[in-house]
């Protein structure tokens, strides 16, 4: 058991049998009354966020979560196969754990996977990835009814909004957190 003084960003707490990752924390010492720790927690499994306040000095259970580098190999039905970069062991991660990251996964892409007791909890993708546009309608000059953007399908099959001047075969940088177009890559 650890105390609230050990709470930091990224630490995983075990609260009522569920794993919660600390997104933000703040030690508060009011002029009157006891000190406390205000936290914003994210459920590791469901992704739901929650605010929780702990009294200073109270005991919390910190879980050991191992973050390791993996390389994405291929999709196997509803699972995704990754290879450990250090010992070349392969693991299959269920589609529910991968979540929206599947829209940005390319073969041989490096990702970080958080493991707890050998079970994958979540994937940490790079902030952005470079993907090639496989299909998009030709953009018409002067057509501004859609605020200057059009739909484009990238090589993973995911559809994003891009500016009208982009064509099929162009490589673009995409934000993995939001799925937004960030720019063209030469």
Coordinates of C-alpha atoms in Angstrom, one line a residue:
X1 CA 0.0 0.0 0.0
X2 CA 1.2 3.5 -0.8
X3 CA 0.0 6.9 0.4
X4 CA -1.5 9.8 -1.5
X5 CA 2.0 11.4 -1.6
X6 CA 2.9 8.7 -4.2
X7 CA 0.2 9.8 -6.7
X8 CA 1.7 11.1 -9.9
X9 CA 0.5 11.4 -13.5
X10 CA 0.4 8.0 -15.3
X11 CA 0.3 6.0 -12.1
X12 CA -2.3 3.2 -12.1
X13 CA -4.5 2.8 -9.0
X14 CA -6.6 -0.2 -8.0
X15 CA -9.9 1.2 -6.7
X16 CA -12.7 -1.3 -5.8
X17 CA -11.1 -3.9 -8.1
X18 CA -10.9 -1.6 -11.1
X19 CA -7.8 -0.1 -12.6
X20 CA -7.7 3.7 -12.9
X21 CA -4.9 5.7 -14.5
X22 CA -4.1 9.2 -13.0
X23 CA -4.6 11.8 -15.7
X24 CA -4.2 14.9 -13.4
X25 CA -3.5 15.4 -9.7
X26 CA -3.3 18.3 -7.4
X27 CA -2.3 18.5 -3.7
X28 CA -4.4 21.1 -2.0
X29 CA -3.7 22.6 1.4
X30 CA -6.5 24.9 2.4
X31 CA -6.0 27.4 5.2
X32 CA -8.7 25.7 7.3
X33 CA -9.1 21.9 7.6
X34 CA -6.9 19.0 6.4
X35 CA -5.0 18.7 3.2
X36 CA -6.4 16.6 0.4
X37 CA -5.4 15.3 -3.1
X38 CA -7.8 16.1 -6.0
X39 CA -7.4 13.7 -9.0
X40 CA -8.8 13.1 -12.4
X41 CA -8.8 9.4 -13.1
X42 CA -9.4 7.4 -16.4
X43 CA -10.6 3.8 -16.3
X44 CA -8.0 1.7 -18.0
X45 CA -10.5 -0.7 -19.5
X46 CA -13.5 1.4 -20.4
X47 CA -11.8 4.8 -20.9
X48 CA -14.4 6.6 -18.7
X49 CA -13.0 9.6 -16.7
X50 CA -13.9 10.3 -13.1
X51 CA -12.9 12.9 -10.5
X52 CA -12.0 11.6 -7.0
X53 CA -10.7 13.3 -3.9
X54 CA -8.5 11.6 -1.3
X55 CA -7.6 12.8 2.2
X56 CA -3.9 13.5 2.5
X57 CA -2.0 10.6 4.0
X58 CA -4.7 8.0 3.2
X59 CA -3.6 4.7 1.8
X60 CA -4.1 3.8 -1.9
X61 CA -3.2 0.7 -3.8
X62 CA -0.9 1.3 -6.7
X63 CA -0.7 -1.4 -9.4
X64 CA 2.4 -2.3 -11.3
X65 CA 1.8 -1.7 -15.0
X66 CA 4.5 -2.7 -17.4
X67 CA 4.8 -0.5 -20.5
X68 CA 6.7 -2.2 -23.3
X69 CA 7.5 -1.5 -26.9
X70 CA 5.8 -3.7 -29.5
X71 CA 5.7 -3.9 -33.3
X72 CA 2.3 -4.4 -35.0
X73 CA 2.4 -7.5 -37.3
X74 CA -1.1 -8.3 -38.6
X75 CA -4.8 -8.6 -37.8
X76 CA -6.1 -12.1 -37.0
X77 CA -9.9 -12.1 -37.1
X78 CA -11.0 -9.9 -34.2
X79 CA -7.5 -9.9 -32.6
X80 CA -4.3 -8.0 -33.4
X81 CA -0.9 -9.7 -33.3
X82 CA 2.0 -7.7 -31.9
X83 CA 5.7 -8.7 -31.4
X84 CA 7.7 -7.6 -28.4
X85 CA 10.6 -5.5 -29.5
X86 CA 13.0 -6.9 -26.8
X87 CA 12.4 -10.7 -26.8
X88 CA 10.4 -11.2 -30.1
X89 CA 7.5 -12.9 -28.3
X90 CA 4.2 -12.5 -30.0
X91 CA 0.9 -11.6 -28.2
X92 CA -2.6 -11.3 -29.6
X93 CA -4.5 -8.2 -28.3
X94 CA -8.3 -8.3 -28.5
X95 CA -10.0 -5.8 -30.7
X96 CA -11.8 -4.3 -27.7
X97 CA -8.4 -3.4 -26.2
X98 CA -7.1 -1.9 -29.4
X99 CA -10.2 0.2 -29.9
X100 CA -10.0 3.2 -32.3
X101 CA -6.2 2.7 -32.7
X102 CA -7.0 0.1 -35.3
X103 CA -7.8 2.9 -37.7
X104 CA -4.2 4.0 -37.7
X105 CA -2.3 0.7 -37.4
X106 CA 0.1 -0.2 -40.3
X107 CA 2.3 -3.3 -40.4
X108 CA 5.6 -2.9 -38.7
X109 CA 4.4 0.1 -36.7
X110 CA 5.9 0.7 -33.3
X111 CA 3.4 1.0 -30.4
X112 CA 3.6 0.9 -26.6
X113 CA 1.3 -1.6 -24.9
X114 CA 0.6 -1.4 -21.1
X115 CA 0.5 -4.9 -19.5
X116 CA -0.8 -5.9 -16.1
X117 CA -0.1 -9.5 -15.0
X118 CA 0.6 -10.3 -18.7
X119 CA -2.8 -9.0 -19.8
X120 CA -2.8 -6.1 -22.3
X121 CA -4.7 -3.1 -20.9
X122 CA -4.4 -0.4 -23.6
X123 CA -2.2 0.8 -26.5
X124 CA -0.2 4.0 -26.6
X125 CA 0.0 5.1 -30.2
X126 CA 2.4 7.8 -31.5
X127 CA 0.7 11.2 -31.5
X128 CA 0.5 11.2 -35.3
X129 CA 1.0 8.7 -38.2
X130 CA 1.7 9.1 -41.9
X131 CA -0.9 7.4 -44.1
X132 CA -1.5 7.3 -47.8
X133 CA -4.8 8.4 -49.3
X134 CA -6.2 5.4 -51.3
X135 CA -9.4 7.1 -52.6
X136 CA -10.9 10.6 -52.7
X137 CA -13.2 12.4 -55.1
X138 CA -11.5 15.0 -57.3
X139 CA -11.9 18.4 -55.6
X140 CA -13.7 21.1 -57.6
X141 CA -12.1 24.5 -57.6
X142 CA -14.6 27.1 -56.3
X143 CA -16.9 24.5 -54.6
X144 CA -16.9 25.8 -51.0
X145 CA -20.2 24.4 -49.8
X146 CA -18.4 21.9 -47.5
X147 CA -16.0 24.5 -46.0
X148 CA -13.1 23.5 -48.3
X149 CA -12.8 19.8 -47.2
X150 CA -13.8 16.5 -48.6
X151 CA -13.9 12.9 -47.5
X152 CA -10.8 10.7 -48.2
X153 CA -10.1 7.0 -47.4
X154 CA -6.6 6.2 -46.1
X155 CA -4.8 2.9 -46.5
X156 CA -6.1 1.5 -43.3
X157 CA -9.7 1.9 -44.5
X158 CA -10.4 4.9 -42.2
X159 CA -12.2 7.9 -43.6
X160 CA -10.9 11.4 -42.8
X161 CA -11.7 15.0 -43.9
X162 CA -8.9 16.6 -46.0
X163 CA -8.6 19.9 -48.0
X164 CA -10.0 19.9 -51.6
X165 CA -6.6 20.1 -53.3
X166 CA -5.4 16.6 -52.1
X167 CA -5.5 13.7 -54.5
X168 CA -5.3 9.9 -54.4
X169 CA -1.8 8.7 -53.6
X170 CA -0.9 11.7 -51.4
X171 CA 0.7 10.9 -48.0
X172 CA -0.8 12.8 -45.1
X173 CA -0.1 13.1 -41.4
X174 CA -3.1 12.2 -39.2
X175 CA -3.6 12.8 -35.5
X176 CA -4.2 9.4 -33.8
X177 CA -6.1 10.9 -30.8
X178 CA -8.8 12.7 -32.9
X179 CA -8.4 11.4 -36.4
X180 CA -7.9 14.9 -37.8
X181 CA -5.8 15.8 -40.9
X182 CA -2.6 17.5 -39.8
X183 CA -0.8 18.2 -43.1
X184 CA 0.7 16.8 -46.2
X185 CA 4.0 14.8 -46.1
X186 CA 6.5 15.1 -49.0

